[in-house]
Coordinates of C-alpha atoms and ligand atoms in Angstrom, one line a residue:
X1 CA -11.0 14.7 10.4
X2 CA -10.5 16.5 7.1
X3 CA -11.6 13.8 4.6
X4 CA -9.6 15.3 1.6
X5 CA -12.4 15.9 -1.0
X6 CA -12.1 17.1 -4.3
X7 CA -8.4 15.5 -5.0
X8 CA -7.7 15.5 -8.5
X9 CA -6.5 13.3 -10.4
X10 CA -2.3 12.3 -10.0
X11 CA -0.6 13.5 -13.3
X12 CA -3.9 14.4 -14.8
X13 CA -4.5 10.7 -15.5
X14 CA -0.9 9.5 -16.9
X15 CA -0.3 7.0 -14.6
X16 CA -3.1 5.0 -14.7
X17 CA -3.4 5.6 -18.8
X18 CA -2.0 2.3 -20.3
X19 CA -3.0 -0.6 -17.8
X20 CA -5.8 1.2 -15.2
X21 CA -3.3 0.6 -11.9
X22 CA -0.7 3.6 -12.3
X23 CA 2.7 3.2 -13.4
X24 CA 5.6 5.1 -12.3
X25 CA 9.1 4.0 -12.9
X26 CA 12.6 5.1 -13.6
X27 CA 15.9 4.9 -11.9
X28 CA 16.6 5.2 -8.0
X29 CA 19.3 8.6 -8.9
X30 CA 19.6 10.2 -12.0
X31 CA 23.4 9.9 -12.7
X32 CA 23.5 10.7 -16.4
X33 CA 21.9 12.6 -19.1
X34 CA 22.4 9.4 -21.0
X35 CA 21.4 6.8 -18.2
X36 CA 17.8 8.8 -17.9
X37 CA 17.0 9.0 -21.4
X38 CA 18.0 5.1 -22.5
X39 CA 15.9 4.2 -19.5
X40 CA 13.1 6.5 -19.9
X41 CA 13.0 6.1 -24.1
X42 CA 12.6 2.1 -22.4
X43 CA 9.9 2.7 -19.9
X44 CA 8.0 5.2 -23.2
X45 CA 7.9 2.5 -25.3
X46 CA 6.0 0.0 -23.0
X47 CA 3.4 3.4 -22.5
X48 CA 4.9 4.5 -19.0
X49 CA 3.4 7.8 -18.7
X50 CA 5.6 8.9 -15.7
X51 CA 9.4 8.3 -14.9
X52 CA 10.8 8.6 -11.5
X53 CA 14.3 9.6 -10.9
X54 CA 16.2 11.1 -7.5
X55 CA 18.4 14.0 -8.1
X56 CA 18.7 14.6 -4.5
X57 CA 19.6 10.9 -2.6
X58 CA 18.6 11.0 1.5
X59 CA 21.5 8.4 2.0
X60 CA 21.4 6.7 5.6
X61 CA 25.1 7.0 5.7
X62 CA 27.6 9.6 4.9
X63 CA 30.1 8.5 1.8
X64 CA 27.0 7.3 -0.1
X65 CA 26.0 8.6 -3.7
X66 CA 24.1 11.9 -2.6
X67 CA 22.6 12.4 -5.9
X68 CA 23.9 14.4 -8.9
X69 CA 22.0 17.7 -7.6
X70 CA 20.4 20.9 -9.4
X71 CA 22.1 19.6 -13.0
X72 CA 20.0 16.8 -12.9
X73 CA 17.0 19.3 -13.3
X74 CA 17.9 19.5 -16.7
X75 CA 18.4 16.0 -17.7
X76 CA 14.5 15.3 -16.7
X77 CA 13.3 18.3 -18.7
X78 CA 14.7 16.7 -21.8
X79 CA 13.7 13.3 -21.2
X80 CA 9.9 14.7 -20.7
X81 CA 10.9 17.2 -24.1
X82 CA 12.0 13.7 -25.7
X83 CA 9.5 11.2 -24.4
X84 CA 6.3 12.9 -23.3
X85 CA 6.2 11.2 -20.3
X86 CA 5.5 13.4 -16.7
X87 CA 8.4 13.9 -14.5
X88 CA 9.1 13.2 -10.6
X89 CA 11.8 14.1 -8.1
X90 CA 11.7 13.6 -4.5
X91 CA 12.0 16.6 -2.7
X92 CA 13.1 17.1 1.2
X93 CA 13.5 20.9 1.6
X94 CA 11.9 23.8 0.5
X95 CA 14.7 24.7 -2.0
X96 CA 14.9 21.5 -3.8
X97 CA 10.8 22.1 -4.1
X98 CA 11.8 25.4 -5.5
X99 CA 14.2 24.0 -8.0
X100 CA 12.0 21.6 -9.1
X101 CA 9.6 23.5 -9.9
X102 CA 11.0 25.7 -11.4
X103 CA 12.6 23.1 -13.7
X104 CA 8.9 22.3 -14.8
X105 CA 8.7 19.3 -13.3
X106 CA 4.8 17.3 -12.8
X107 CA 5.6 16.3 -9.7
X108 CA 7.3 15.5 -6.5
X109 CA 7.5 12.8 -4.0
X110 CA 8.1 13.7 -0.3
X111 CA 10.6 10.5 0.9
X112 CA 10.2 8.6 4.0
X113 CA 12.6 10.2 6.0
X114 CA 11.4 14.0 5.4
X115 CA 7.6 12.9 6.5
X116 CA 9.2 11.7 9.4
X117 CA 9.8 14.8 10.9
X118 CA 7.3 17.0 11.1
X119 CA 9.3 19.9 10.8
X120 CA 10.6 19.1 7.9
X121 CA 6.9 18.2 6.6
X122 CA 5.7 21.7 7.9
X123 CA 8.7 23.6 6.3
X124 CA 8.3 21.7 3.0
X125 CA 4.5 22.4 3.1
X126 CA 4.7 26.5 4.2
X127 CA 7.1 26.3 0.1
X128 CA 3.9 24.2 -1.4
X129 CA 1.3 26.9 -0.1
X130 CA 3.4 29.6 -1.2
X131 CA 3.5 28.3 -5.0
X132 CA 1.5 30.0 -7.8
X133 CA -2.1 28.9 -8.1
X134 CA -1.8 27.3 -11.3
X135 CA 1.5 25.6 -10.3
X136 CA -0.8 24.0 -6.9
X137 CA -3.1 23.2 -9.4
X138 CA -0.8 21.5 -11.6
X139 CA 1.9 19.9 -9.3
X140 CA 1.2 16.4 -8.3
X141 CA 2.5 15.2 -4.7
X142 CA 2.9 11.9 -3.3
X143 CA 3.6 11.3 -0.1
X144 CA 5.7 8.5 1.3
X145 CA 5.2 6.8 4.3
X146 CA 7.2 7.8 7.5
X147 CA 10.4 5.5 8.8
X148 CA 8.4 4.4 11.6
X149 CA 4.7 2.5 11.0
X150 CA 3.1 5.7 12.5
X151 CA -0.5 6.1 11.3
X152 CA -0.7 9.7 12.7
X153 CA 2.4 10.8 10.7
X154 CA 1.6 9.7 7.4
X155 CA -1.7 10.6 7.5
X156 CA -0.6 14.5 9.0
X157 CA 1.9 14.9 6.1
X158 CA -0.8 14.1 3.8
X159 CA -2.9 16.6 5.5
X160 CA -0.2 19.5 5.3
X161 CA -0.1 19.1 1.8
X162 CA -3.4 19.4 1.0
X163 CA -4.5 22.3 3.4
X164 CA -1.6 24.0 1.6
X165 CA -4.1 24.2 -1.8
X166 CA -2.1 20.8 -3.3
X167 CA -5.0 18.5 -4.9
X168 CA -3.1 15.9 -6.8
X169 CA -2.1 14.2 -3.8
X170 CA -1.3 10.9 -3.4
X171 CA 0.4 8.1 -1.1
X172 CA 3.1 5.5 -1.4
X173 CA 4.0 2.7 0.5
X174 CA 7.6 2.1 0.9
X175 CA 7.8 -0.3 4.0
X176 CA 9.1 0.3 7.3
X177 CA 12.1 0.8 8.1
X178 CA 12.5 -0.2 12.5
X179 CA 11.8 -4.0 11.8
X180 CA 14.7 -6.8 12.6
X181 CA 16.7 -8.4 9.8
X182 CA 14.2 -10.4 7.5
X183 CA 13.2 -11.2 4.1
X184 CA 12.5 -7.7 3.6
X185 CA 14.7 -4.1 3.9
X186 CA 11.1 -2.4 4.6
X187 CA 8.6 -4.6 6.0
X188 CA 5.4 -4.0 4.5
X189 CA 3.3 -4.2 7.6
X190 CA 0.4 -4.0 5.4
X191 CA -2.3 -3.1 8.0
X192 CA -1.2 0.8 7.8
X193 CA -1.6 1.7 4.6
X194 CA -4.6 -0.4 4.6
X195 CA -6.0 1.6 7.1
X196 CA -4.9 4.9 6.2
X197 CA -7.1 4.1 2.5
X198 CA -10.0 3.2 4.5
X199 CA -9.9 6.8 6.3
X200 CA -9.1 8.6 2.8
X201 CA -10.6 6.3 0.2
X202 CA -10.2 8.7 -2.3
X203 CA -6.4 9.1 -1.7
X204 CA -4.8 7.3 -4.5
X205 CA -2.5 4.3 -2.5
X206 CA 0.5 3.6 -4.7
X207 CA 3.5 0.5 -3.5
X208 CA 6.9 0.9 -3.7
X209 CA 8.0 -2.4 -4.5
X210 CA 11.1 -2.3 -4.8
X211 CA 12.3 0.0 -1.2
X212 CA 9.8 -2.6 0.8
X213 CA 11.9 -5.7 -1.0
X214 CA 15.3 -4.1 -1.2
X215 CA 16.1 -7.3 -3.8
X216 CA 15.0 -7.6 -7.4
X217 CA 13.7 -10.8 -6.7
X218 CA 11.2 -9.6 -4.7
X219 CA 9.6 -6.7 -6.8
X220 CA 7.3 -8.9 -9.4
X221 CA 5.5 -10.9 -6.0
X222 CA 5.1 -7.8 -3.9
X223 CA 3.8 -5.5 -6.8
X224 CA 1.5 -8.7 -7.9
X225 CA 0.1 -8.7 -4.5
X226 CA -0.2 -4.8 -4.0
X227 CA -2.6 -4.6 -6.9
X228 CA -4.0 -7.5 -5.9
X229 CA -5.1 -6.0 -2.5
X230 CA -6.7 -3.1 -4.4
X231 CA -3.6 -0.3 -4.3
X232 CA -4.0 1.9 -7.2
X233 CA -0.8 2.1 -8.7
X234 CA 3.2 0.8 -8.7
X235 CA 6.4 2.5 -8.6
X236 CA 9.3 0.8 -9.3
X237 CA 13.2 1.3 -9.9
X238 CA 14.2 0.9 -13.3
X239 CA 17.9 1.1 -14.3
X240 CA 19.5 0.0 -18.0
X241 CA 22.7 -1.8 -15.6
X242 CA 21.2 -2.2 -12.0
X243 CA 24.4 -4.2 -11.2
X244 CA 26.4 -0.6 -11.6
X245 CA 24.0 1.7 -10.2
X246 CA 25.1 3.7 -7.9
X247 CA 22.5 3.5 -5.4
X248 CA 20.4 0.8 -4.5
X249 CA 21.7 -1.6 -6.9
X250 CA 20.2 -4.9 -5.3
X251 CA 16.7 -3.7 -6.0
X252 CA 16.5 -2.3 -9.4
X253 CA 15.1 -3.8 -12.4
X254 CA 16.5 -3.5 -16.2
X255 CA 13.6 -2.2 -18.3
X256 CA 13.4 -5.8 -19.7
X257 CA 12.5 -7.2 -16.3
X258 CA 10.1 -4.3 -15.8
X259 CA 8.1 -5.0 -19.5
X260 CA 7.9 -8.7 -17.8
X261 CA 6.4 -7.6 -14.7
X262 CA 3.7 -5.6 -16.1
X263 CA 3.1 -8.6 -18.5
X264 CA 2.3 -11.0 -15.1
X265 CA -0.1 -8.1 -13.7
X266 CA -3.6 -8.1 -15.8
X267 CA -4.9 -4.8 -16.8
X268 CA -7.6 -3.3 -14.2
X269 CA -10.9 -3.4 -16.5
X270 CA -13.8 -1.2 -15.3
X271 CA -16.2 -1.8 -18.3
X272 CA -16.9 -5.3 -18.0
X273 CA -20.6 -5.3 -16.9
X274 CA -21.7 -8.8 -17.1
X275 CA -18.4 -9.3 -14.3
X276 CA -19.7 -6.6 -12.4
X277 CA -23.2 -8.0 -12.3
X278 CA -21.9 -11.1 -11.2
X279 CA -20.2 -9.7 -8.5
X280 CA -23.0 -8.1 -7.1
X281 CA -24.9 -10.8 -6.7
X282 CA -22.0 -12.8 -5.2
X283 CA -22.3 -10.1 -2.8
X284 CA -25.6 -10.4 -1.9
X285 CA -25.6 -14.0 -1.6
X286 CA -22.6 -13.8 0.6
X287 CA -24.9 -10.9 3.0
X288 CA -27.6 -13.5 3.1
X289 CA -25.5 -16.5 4.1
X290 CA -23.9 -14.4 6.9
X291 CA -27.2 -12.9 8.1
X292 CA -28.3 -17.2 8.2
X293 CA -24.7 -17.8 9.9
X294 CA -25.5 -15.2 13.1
X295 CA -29.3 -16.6 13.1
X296 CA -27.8 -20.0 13.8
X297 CA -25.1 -18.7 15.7
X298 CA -27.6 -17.1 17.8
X299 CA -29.3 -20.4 18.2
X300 CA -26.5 -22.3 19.6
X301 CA -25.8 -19.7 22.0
X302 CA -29.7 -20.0 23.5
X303 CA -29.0 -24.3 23.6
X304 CA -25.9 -23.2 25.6
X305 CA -27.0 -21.7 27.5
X306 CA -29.5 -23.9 28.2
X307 CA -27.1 -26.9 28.8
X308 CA -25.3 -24.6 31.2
X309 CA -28.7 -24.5 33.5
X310 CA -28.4 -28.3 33.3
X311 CA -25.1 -28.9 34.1
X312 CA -25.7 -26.4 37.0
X313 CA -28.7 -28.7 38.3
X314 CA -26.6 -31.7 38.1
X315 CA -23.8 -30.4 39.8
X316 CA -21.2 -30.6 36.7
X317 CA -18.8 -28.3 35.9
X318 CA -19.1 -25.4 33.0
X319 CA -15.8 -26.4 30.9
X320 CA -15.7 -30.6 30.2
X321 CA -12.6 -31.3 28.7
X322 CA -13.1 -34.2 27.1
X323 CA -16.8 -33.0 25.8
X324 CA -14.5 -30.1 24.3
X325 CA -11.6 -32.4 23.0
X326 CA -14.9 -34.7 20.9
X327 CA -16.5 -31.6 19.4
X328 CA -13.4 -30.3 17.5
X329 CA -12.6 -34.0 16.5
X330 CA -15.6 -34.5 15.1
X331 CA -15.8 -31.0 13.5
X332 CA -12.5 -31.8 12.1
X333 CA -13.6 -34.4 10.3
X334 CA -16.5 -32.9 9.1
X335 CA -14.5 -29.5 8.3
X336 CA -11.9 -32.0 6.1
X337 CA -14.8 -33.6 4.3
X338 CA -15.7 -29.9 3.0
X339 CA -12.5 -28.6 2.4
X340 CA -12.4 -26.3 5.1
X341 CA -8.9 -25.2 6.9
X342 CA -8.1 -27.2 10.4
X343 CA -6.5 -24.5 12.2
X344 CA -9.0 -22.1 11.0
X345 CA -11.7 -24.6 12.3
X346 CA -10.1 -25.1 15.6
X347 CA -9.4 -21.0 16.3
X348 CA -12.9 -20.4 15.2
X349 CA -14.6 -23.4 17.8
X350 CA -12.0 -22.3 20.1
X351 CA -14.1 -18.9 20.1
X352 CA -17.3 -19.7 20.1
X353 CA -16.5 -22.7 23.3
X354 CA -15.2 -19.5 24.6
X355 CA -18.2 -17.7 24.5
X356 CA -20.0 -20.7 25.3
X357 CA -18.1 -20.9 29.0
X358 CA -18.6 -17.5 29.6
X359 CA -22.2 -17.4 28.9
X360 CA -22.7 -20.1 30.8
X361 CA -20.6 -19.3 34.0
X362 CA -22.3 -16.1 34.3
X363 CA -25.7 -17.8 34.8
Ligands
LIG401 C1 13.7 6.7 -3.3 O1 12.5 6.6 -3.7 O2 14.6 6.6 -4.0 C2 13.9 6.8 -1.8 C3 15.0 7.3 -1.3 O3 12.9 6.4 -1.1 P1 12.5 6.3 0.4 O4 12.2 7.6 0.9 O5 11.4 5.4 0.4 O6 13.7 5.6 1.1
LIG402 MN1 16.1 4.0 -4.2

């Protein structure tokens, strides 16, 4: 598989300038000149280096705010002549890509239900490969995840992009979209983006917070955890009144809530050697102690198995019940004494008796 080298950087760096995890935030739709820049002049202020804002709205249903369209072009080039900060629309054809760019925007977003279809993605990336050089060079693109927790899909849109010449290419999680009714509009189902960073480590992994929650309440925890877990960056909807928004209005934040939520995430610090250091040797002691774990596990497999000849000679059976039953007492007590989980004692005794039986049947 291609492995995507050379990427360069999203936004040449102004995301990731103020706190080390990017920031990207701004309203779900543009809807006024005015909305964009009181939100944006906001979002400047704290040192957000790149505002989000849809111009054209991929509604589920017909009747729903579509977006304001091409006009909205111009309201984003004067909030970046205004703020500084880099501009992003979401784009879902190959004219909107055309607009866009033309409007001198830094980047686009592909939404989650373009990069489901893959000829939508293969339309939108034929426009990208047909761009000037310097505007391939320039142009960031992010990639959203697809409707449907499909590993292939995400990762081919990705893949699109890039063999059409893009290099500031990135990813964002948005949730999924097929799950029942929950907590969540967009359950997270974190093991796919997890696993689409571990085949493209270099692929800058960015959450959308506030499409997975689809309720402001939820945007703080799950961008807390997301940079936790080691994603790269945020983006999250910012709007002066989310109450009158005229999409998504449960899930935006007022840039007030926004400065707060950056102020409960700590600034990623690469410089700190002495942490660093101290990590590494964490690390090593951990290798060692898991190397002296298998030796003994090891062990008690050869005393098993021994047993098992035993039990054969004496006529007994392989699995004793109550033998079983006395070992995770006991190991329960001793697990609670050292502050270890129960259930995660009992699952992990339930594996190795497991193992135990099987090696000893087969003798
Ligand atoms: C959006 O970012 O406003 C949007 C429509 O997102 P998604 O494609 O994740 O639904
Ligand atoms: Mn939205």
């Amino acid at each position: 598989m291609n492995k995507l080298a050379n990427l360069q950087p999203l936004f040449e760096g102004k995301a990731t300038r103020t706190h080390g995890y990017g920031i990207i935030a701004g309203p779900c739709s543009a809807e006024s000149a005015e909305q964009l820049l009181e939100t944006a002049v906001a979002l400047a202020a704290m040192g957000v280096g790149v505002f989000r804002a849809g111009v054209w709205k991929p509604r589920s249903r017909p009747g729903c705010f579509e977006g304001a369209g091409s006009e909205a072009l111009q309201w984003l080039k004067e909030v970046k002549r205004r703020t500084g900060m880099a501009v992003t629309v979401e784009v879902g054809t190959p004219e909107h890509l055309r607009q866009a760019v033309e409007a001198g925007v830094d980047g686009v977003w592909i939404g989650a239900r373009t990069v489901t279809n893959p000829f939508d993605m293969a339309a939108i990336a034929d426009a990208l490969s047909q761009l000037s050089g310097q505007c391939k060079d320039n142009l960031s693109v992010m990639v959203k995840n697809p409707v449907v927790p499909d590993l292939d899909l995400w990762a081919g849109a990705v893949e699109r992009c890039y063999d059409a010449g893009i290099r500031r290419l990135g990813l964002i999680h948005r949730g999924f979209g097929y799950c029942a009714p929950g907590t969540y509009r967009n359950p997270p189902v974190w093991r796919v983006p997890i696993e689409l960073k571990r085949l493209y480590p270099s692929l800058p992994l960015y959450c959308d917070p506030s499409h997975i929650g689809g309720n402001s309440r939820l945007v703080q925890p799950l961008a807390h955890q997301a940079i936790a877990m080691g994603f790269d960056g945020i983006m999250v909807e910012v709007h002066p009144q989310p109450a009158s928004a005229l999409s998504d209005a449960s899930q935006q934040l007022t840039p007030d809530q926004f400065e707060q939520l950056l102020g409960t995430i700590s600034p990623r610090l690469n410089n700190d050697q002495s942490a660093q250091q101290q990590l590494n040797d964490l690390r090593t002691e951990i290798d060692r102690l898991d190397a002296q774990l298998l030796e003994i596990l090891a062990k008690r497999m050869t005393v098993a198995r021994q047993i098992g000849k035993y039990k054969q000679q004496l006529g007994l059976p392989v699995v004793q019940p109550e033998r079983y039953r006395q070992l995770i007492a006991s190991l329960s007590s001793i697990g609670e004494a050292a502050g270890i989980d129960a259930s995660f004692l009992q699952n992990l005794y339930r594996q190795i008796h497991e193992e135990s039986v099987r090696q000893q049947s087969k003798q």
